[in-house]
């Protein structure tokens, strides 16, 4: 029987076995339900879309009243939500990825105060190459040591030295 290695992510845990990667949300009970391969992101798409349109509407209303500061603020918020919408469309939220489907795993170090460190898993879902982001359990202002996680991925055979 093979051993399962795991590490903490932003929303739960990531389990690494010799056959697959399983990403769980908040508890290990979702591993049992991890056979759901649907790309369920309708709520996120609606959330980011509605908020982006709402912020643009507010920016337009303030523009008509010649108030410049709220126009800039709401325009920037609209761009932020539009980025979230675009990110939801491109990336998937699949829970289980088989090792033979993985084409590439890369690491992107976060920028303190702006982004989180993450692993990007590129995989083939039978239709096209998709991406799954695995965000590490650090905060925006306190970057944790990510070297043990890189070592876990190397030991499990998901990442090569030349991929970093």
PDB file of C-alpha atoms in Angstrom:
ATOM      1  CA  UNK A   1       0.000   0.000   0.000  1.00  0.00           C
ATOM      2  CA  UNK A   2       1.403   3.374  -0.948  1.00  0.00           C
ATOM      3  CA  UNK A   3       1.723   6.227   1.485  1.00  0.00           C
ATOM      4  CA  UNK A   4      -0.274   9.408   1.135  1.00  0.00           C
ATOM      5  CA  UNK A   5       1.531  12.675   1.787  1.00  0.00           C
ATOM      6  CA  UNK A   6      -0.334  15.892   2.424  1.00  0.00           C
ATOM      7  CA  UNK A   7       0.177  19.578   3.011  1.00  0.00           C
ATOM      8  CA  UNK A   8      -2.002  22.463   4.137  1.00  0.00           C
ATOM      9  CA  UNK A   9      -3.533  24.717   1.498  1.00  0.00           C
ATOM     10  CA  UNK A  10      -5.442  27.982   1.748  1.00  0.00           C
ATOM     11  CA  UNK A  11      -8.835  26.248   2.051  1.00  0.00           C
ATOM     12  CA  UNK A  12      -8.009  22.750   3.276  1.00  0.00           C
ATOM     13  CA  UNK A  13      -5.466  20.065   2.448  1.00  0.00           C
ATOM     14  CA  UNK A  14      -3.795  18.642  -0.641  1.00  0.00           C
ATOM     15  CA  UNK A  15      -3.205  14.877  -0.562  1.00  0.00           C
ATOM     16  CA  UNK A  16      -0.488  13.376  -2.770  1.00  0.00           C
ATOM     17  CA  UNK A  17      -0.460   9.698  -3.646  1.00  0.00           C
ATOM     18  CA  UNK A  18       1.404   7.839  -6.361  1.00  0.00           C
ATOM     19  CA  UNK A  19      -1.685   7.822  -8.605  1.00  0.00           C
ATOM     20  CA  UNK A  20      -3.420  11.161  -8.033  1.00  0.00           C
ATOM     21  CA  UNK A  21      -3.653  14.540  -6.348  1.00  0.00           C
ATOM     22  CA  UNK A  22      -6.726  15.173  -4.189  1.00  0.00           C
ATOM     23  CA  UNK A  23      -7.585  18.675  -3.013  1.00  0.00           C
ATOM     24  CA  UNK A  24     -10.027  18.825  -0.100  1.00  0.00           C
ATOM     25  CA  UNK A  25     -11.943  21.767   1.282  1.00  0.00           C
ATOM     26  CA  UNK A  26     -11.740  22.283   5.050  1.00  0.00           C
ATOM     27  CA  UNK A  27     -11.936  18.608   5.997  1.00  0.00           C
ATOM     28  CA  UNK A  28     -10.965  15.173   4.802  1.00  0.00           C
ATOM     29  CA  UNK A  29     -14.619  14.156   4.380  1.00  0.00           C
ATOM     30  CA  UNK A  30     -14.602  15.709   0.927  1.00  0.00           C
ATOM     31  CA  UNK A  31     -12.110  13.037  -0.172  1.00  0.00           C
ATOM     32  CA  UNK A  32     -15.008  10.598  -0.169  1.00  0.00           C
ATOM     33  CA  UNK A  33     -16.918  12.956  -2.446  1.00  0.00           C
ATOM     34  CA  UNK A  34     -13.846  13.729  -4.584  1.00  0.00           C
ATOM     35  CA  UNK A  35     -15.167  11.771  -7.561  1.00  0.00           C
ATOM     36  CA  UNK A  36     -17.100  14.841  -8.703  1.00  0.00           C
ATOM     37  CA  UNK A  37     -15.352  15.911 -11.907  1.00  0.00           C
ATOM     38  CA  UNK A  38     -17.841  18.647 -12.787  1.00  0.00           C
ATOM     39  CA  UNK A  39     -16.395  22.095 -13.222  1.00  0.00           C
ATOM     40  CA  UNK A  40     -18.663  23.678 -10.602  1.00  0.00           C
ATOM     41  CA  UNK A  41     -18.063  27.376 -10.608  1.00  0.00           C
ATOM     42  CA  UNK A  42     -21.461  28.851 -11.445  1.00  0.00           C
ATOM     43  CA  UNK A  43     -21.744  30.713  -8.141  1.00  0.00           C
ATOM     44  CA  UNK A  44     -18.314  32.319  -8.516  1.00  0.00           C
ATOM     45  CA  UNK A  45     -19.059  33.346 -12.095  1.00  0.00           C
ATOM     46  CA  UNK A  46     -22.351  34.923 -11.061  1.00  0.00           C
ATOM     47  CA  UNK A  47     -20.790  36.632  -8.035  1.00  0.00           C
ATOM     48  CA  UNK A  48     -17.900  38.201  -9.925  1.00  0.00           C
ATOM     49  CA  UNK A  49     -20.057  39.068 -12.934  1.00  0.00           C
ATOM     50  CA  UNK A  50     -22.826  40.775 -10.956  1.00  0.00           C
ATOM     51  CA  UNK A  51     -20.405  42.695  -8.754  1.00  0.00           C
ATOM     52  CA  UNK A  52     -18.316  43.801 -11.727  1.00  0.00           C
ATOM     53  CA  UNK A  53     -21.387  45.093 -13.569  1.00  0.00           C
ATOM     54  CA  UNK A  54     -22.680  46.724 -10.369  1.00  0.00           C
ATOM     55  CA  UNK A  55     -19.408  48.534  -9.759  1.00  0.00           C
ATOM     56  CA  UNK A  56     -19.340  49.750 -13.376  1.00  0.00           C
ATOM     57  CA  UNK A  57     -22.901  51.021 -12.984  1.00  0.00           C
ATOM     58  CA  UNK A  58     -21.983  52.931  -9.817  1.00  0.00           C
ATOM     59  CA  UNK A  59     -18.897  54.366 -11.520  1.00  0.00           C
ATOM     60  CA  UNK A  60     -21.072  55.550 -14.410  1.00  0.00           C
ATOM     61  CA  UNK A  61     -23.600  57.132 -12.035  1.00  0.00           C
ATOM     62  CA  UNK A  62     -20.864  59.040 -10.203  1.00  0.00           C
ATOM     63  CA  UNK A  63     -19.311  60.029 -13.546  1.00  0.00           C
ATOM     64  CA  UNK A  64     -22.589  61.655 -14.553  1.00  0.00           C
ATOM     65  CA  UNK A  65     -22.541  63.601 -11.277  1.00  0.00           C
ATOM     66  CA  UNK A  66     -18.879  64.631 -11.967  1.00  0.00           C
ATOM     67  CA  UNK A  67     -17.513  63.040  -8.801  1.00  0.00           C
ATOM     68  CA  UNK A  68     -14.069  61.763  -9.772  1.00  0.00           C
ATOM     69  CA  UNK A  69     -12.894  59.890  -6.639  1.00  0.00           C
ATOM     70  CA  UNK A  70     -15.833  57.415  -6.527  1.00  0.00           C
ATOM     71  CA  UNK A  71     -15.497  56.878 -10.295  1.00  0.00           C
ATOM     72  CA  UNK A  72     -11.870  55.808  -9.878  1.00  0.00           C
ATOM     73  CA  UNK A  73     -12.668  53.674  -6.813  1.00  0.00           C
ATOM     74  CA  UNK A  74     -15.594  51.836  -8.394  1.00  0.00           C
ATOM     75  CA  UNK A  75     -13.737  51.404 -11.686  1.00  0.00           C
ATOM     76  CA  UNK A  76     -10.810  49.778  -9.869  1.00  0.00           C
ATOM     77  CA  UNK A  77     -13.183  47.522  -7.918  1.00  0.00           C
ATOM     78  CA  UNK A  78     -14.894  46.572 -11.166  1.00  0.00           C
ATOM     79  CA  UNK A  79     -11.532  45.669 -12.701  1.00  0.00           C
ATOM     80  CA  UNK A  80     -10.729  43.558  -9.629  1.00  0.00           C
ATOM     81  CA  UNK A  81     -13.995  41.628  -9.906  1.00  0.00           C
ATOM     82  CA  UNK A  82     -13.553  41.288 -13.681  1.00  0.00           C
ATOM     83  CA  UNK A  83     -10.127  39.743 -13.006  1.00  0.00           C
ATOM     84  CA  UNK A  84     -11.785  37.302 -10.578  1.00  0.00           C
ATOM     85  CA  UNK A  85     -14.338  36.437 -13.257  1.00  0.00           C
ATOM     86  CA  UNK A  86     -11.624  35.880 -15.851  1.00  0.00           C
ATOM     87  CA  UNK A  87      -9.615  33.759 -13.390  1.00  0.00           C
ATOM     88  CA  UNK A  88     -12.711  31.614 -12.661  1.00  0.00           C
ATOM     89  CA  UNK A  89     -13.308  31.017 -16.360  1.00  0.00           C
ATOM     90  CA  UNK A  90      -9.728  29.956 -17.100  1.00  0.00           C
ATOM     91  CA  UNK A  91      -9.003  27.830 -14.014  1.00  0.00           C
ATOM     92  CA  UNK A  92     -10.988  24.845 -12.793  1.00  0.00           C
ATOM     93  CA  UNK A  93     -11.971  23.733  -9.297  1.00  0.00           C
ATOM     94  CA  UNK A  94     -11.667  19.984  -9.817  1.00  0.00           C
ATOM     95  CA  UNK A  95     -10.938  17.954  -6.663  1.00  0.00           C
ATOM     96  CA  UNK A  96      -9.107  14.915  -8.048  1.00  0.00           C
ATOM     97  CA  UNK A  97      -6.416  14.862 -10.745  1.00  0.00           C
ATOM     98  CA  UNK A  98      -4.880  11.590 -11.919  1.00  0.00           C
ATOM     99  CA  UNK A  99      -1.094  11.548 -12.285  1.00  0.00           C
ATOM    100  CA  UNK A 100      -1.158  10.263 -15.867  1.00  0.00           C
ATOM    101  CA  UNK A 101      -3.292  13.276 -16.879  1.00  0.00           C
ATOM    102  CA  UNK A 102      -0.847  15.836 -15.446  1.00  0.00           C
ATOM    103  CA  UNK A 103       1.287  17.511 -18.089  1.00  0.00           C
ATOM    104  CA  UNK A 104       3.146  20.063 -15.981  1.00  0.00           C
ATOM    105  CA  UNK A 105       3.341  21.362 -12.400  1.00  0.00           C
ATOM    106  CA  UNK A 106       4.826  24.791 -11.767  1.00  0.00           C
ATOM    107  CA  UNK A 107       5.398  26.936  -8.681  1.00  0.00           C
ATOM    108  CA  UNK A 108       4.647  30.652  -8.551  1.00  0.00           C
ATOM    109  CA  UNK A 109       6.005  32.529  -5.560  1.00  0.00           C
ATOM    110  CA  UNK A 110       3.624  35.112  -4.158  1.00  0.00           C
ATOM    111  CA  UNK A 111       4.273  38.826  -3.940  1.00  0.00           C
ATOM    112  CA  UNK A 112       4.055  40.005  -0.323  1.00  0.00           C
ATOM    113  CA  UNK A 113       0.850  41.946   0.213  1.00  0.00           C
ATOM    114  CA  UNK A 114      -0.568  41.230  -3.255  1.00  0.00           C
ATOM    115  CA  UNK A 115      -0.689  37.530  -4.137  1.00  0.00           C
ATOM    116  CA  UNK A 116      -0.295  34.119  -2.531  1.00  0.00           C
ATOM    117  CA  UNK A 117       2.235  31.438  -3.404  1.00  0.00           C
ATOM    118  CA  UNK A 118       0.666  28.689  -5.485  1.00  0.00           C
ATOM    119  CA  UNK A 119       1.262  25.558  -7.482  1.00  0.00           C
ATOM    120  CA  UNK A 120      -0.307  25.468 -10.922  1.00  0.00           C
ATOM    121  CA  UNK A 121      -1.179  21.957 -12.112  1.00  0.00           C
ATOM    122  CA  UNK A 122      -1.677  21.684 -15.875  1.00  0.00           C
ATOM    123  CA  UNK A 123      -3.628  18.567 -16.815  1.00  0.00           C
ATOM    124  CA  UNK A 124      -5.564  17.031 -19.681  1.00  0.00           C
ATOM    125  CA  UNK A 125      -9.231  16.391 -18.897  1.00  0.00           C
ATOM    126  CA  UNK A 126      -9.902  14.555 -22.149  1.00  0.00           C
ATOM    127  CA  UNK A 127     -11.052  17.675 -23.972  1.00  0.00           C
ATOM    128  CA  UNK A 128      -8.250  20.191 -23.510  1.00  0.00           C
ATOM    129  CA  UNK A 129      -5.409  21.209 -21.223  1.00  0.00           C
ATOM    130  CA  UNK A 130      -6.739  22.879 -18.067  1.00  0.00           C
ATOM    131  CA  UNK A 131      -5.179  24.528 -15.012  1.00  0.00           C
ATOM    132  CA  UNK A 132      -5.810  23.976 -11.303  1.00  0.00           C
ATOM    133  CA  UNK A 133      -4.338  26.426  -8.805  1.00  0.00           C
ATOM    134  CA  UNK A 134      -3.323  25.077  -5.398  1.00  0.00           C
ATOM    135  CA  UNK A 135      -2.797  28.070  -3.102  1.00  0.00           C
ATOM    136  CA  UNK A 136      -0.463  27.535  -0.157  1.00  0.00           C
ATOM    137  CA  UNK A 137      -1.508  28.261   3.426  1.00  0.00           C
ATOM    138  CA  UNK A 138       0.195  31.580   3.902  1.00  0.00           C
ATOM    139  CA  UNK A 139      -1.235  35.006   4.422  1.00  0.00           C
ATOM    140  CA  UNK A 140      -0.754  37.922   2.106  1.00  0.00           C
ATOM    141  CA  UNK A 141       1.660  39.606   4.518  1.00  0.00           C
ATOM    142  CA  UNK A 142       3.345  36.589   6.123  1.00  0.00           C
ATOM    143  CA  UNK A 143       4.833  34.258   3.541  1.00  0.00           C
ATOM    144  CA  UNK A 144       5.480  30.823   5.014  1.00  0.00           C
ATOM    145  CA  UNK A 145       8.319  28.530   4.074  1.00  0.00           C
ATOM    146  CA  UNK A 146       7.254  26.675   0.943  1.00  0.00           C
ATOM    147  CA  UNK A 147      10.376  24.490   0.563  1.00  0.00           C
ATOM    148  CA  UNK A 148       8.882  21.504   2.493  1.00  0.00           C
ATOM    149  CA  UNK A 149       5.901  21.513   0.118  1.00  0.00           C
ATOM    150  CA  UNK A 150       8.222  21.571  -2.909  1.00  0.00           C
ATOM    151  CA  UNK A 151      10.125  18.629  -1.392  1.00  0.00           C
ATOM    152  CA  UNK A 152       6.842  16.707  -0.914  1.00  0.00           C
ATOM    153  CA  UNK A 153       5.909  17.240  -4.564  1.00  0.00           C
ATOM    154  CA  UNK A 154       9.388  16.147  -5.681  1.00  0.00           C
ATOM    155  CA  UNK A 155       9.252  13.005  -3.518  1.00  0.00           C
ATOM    156  CA  UNK A 156       5.812  12.088  -4.877  1.00  0.00           C
ATOM    157  CA  UNK A 157       7.108  12.532  -8.435  1.00  0.00           C
ATOM    158  CA  UNK A 158       4.880  15.427  -9.453  1.00  0.00           C
ATOM    159  CA  UNK A 159       7.558  18.037  -9.929  1.00  0.00           C
ATOM    160  CA  UNK A 160      11.040  17.832 -11.412  1.00  0.00           C
ATOM    161  CA  UNK A 161      14.051  19.955 -10.500  1.00  0.00           C
ATOM    162  CA  UNK A 162      14.021  21.650 -13.908  1.00  0.00           C
ATOM    163  CA  UNK A 163      10.361  22.684 -13.515  1.00  0.00           C
ATOM    164  CA  UNK A 164      11.094  25.238 -10.777  1.00  0.00           C
TER     165      UNK A 164
END
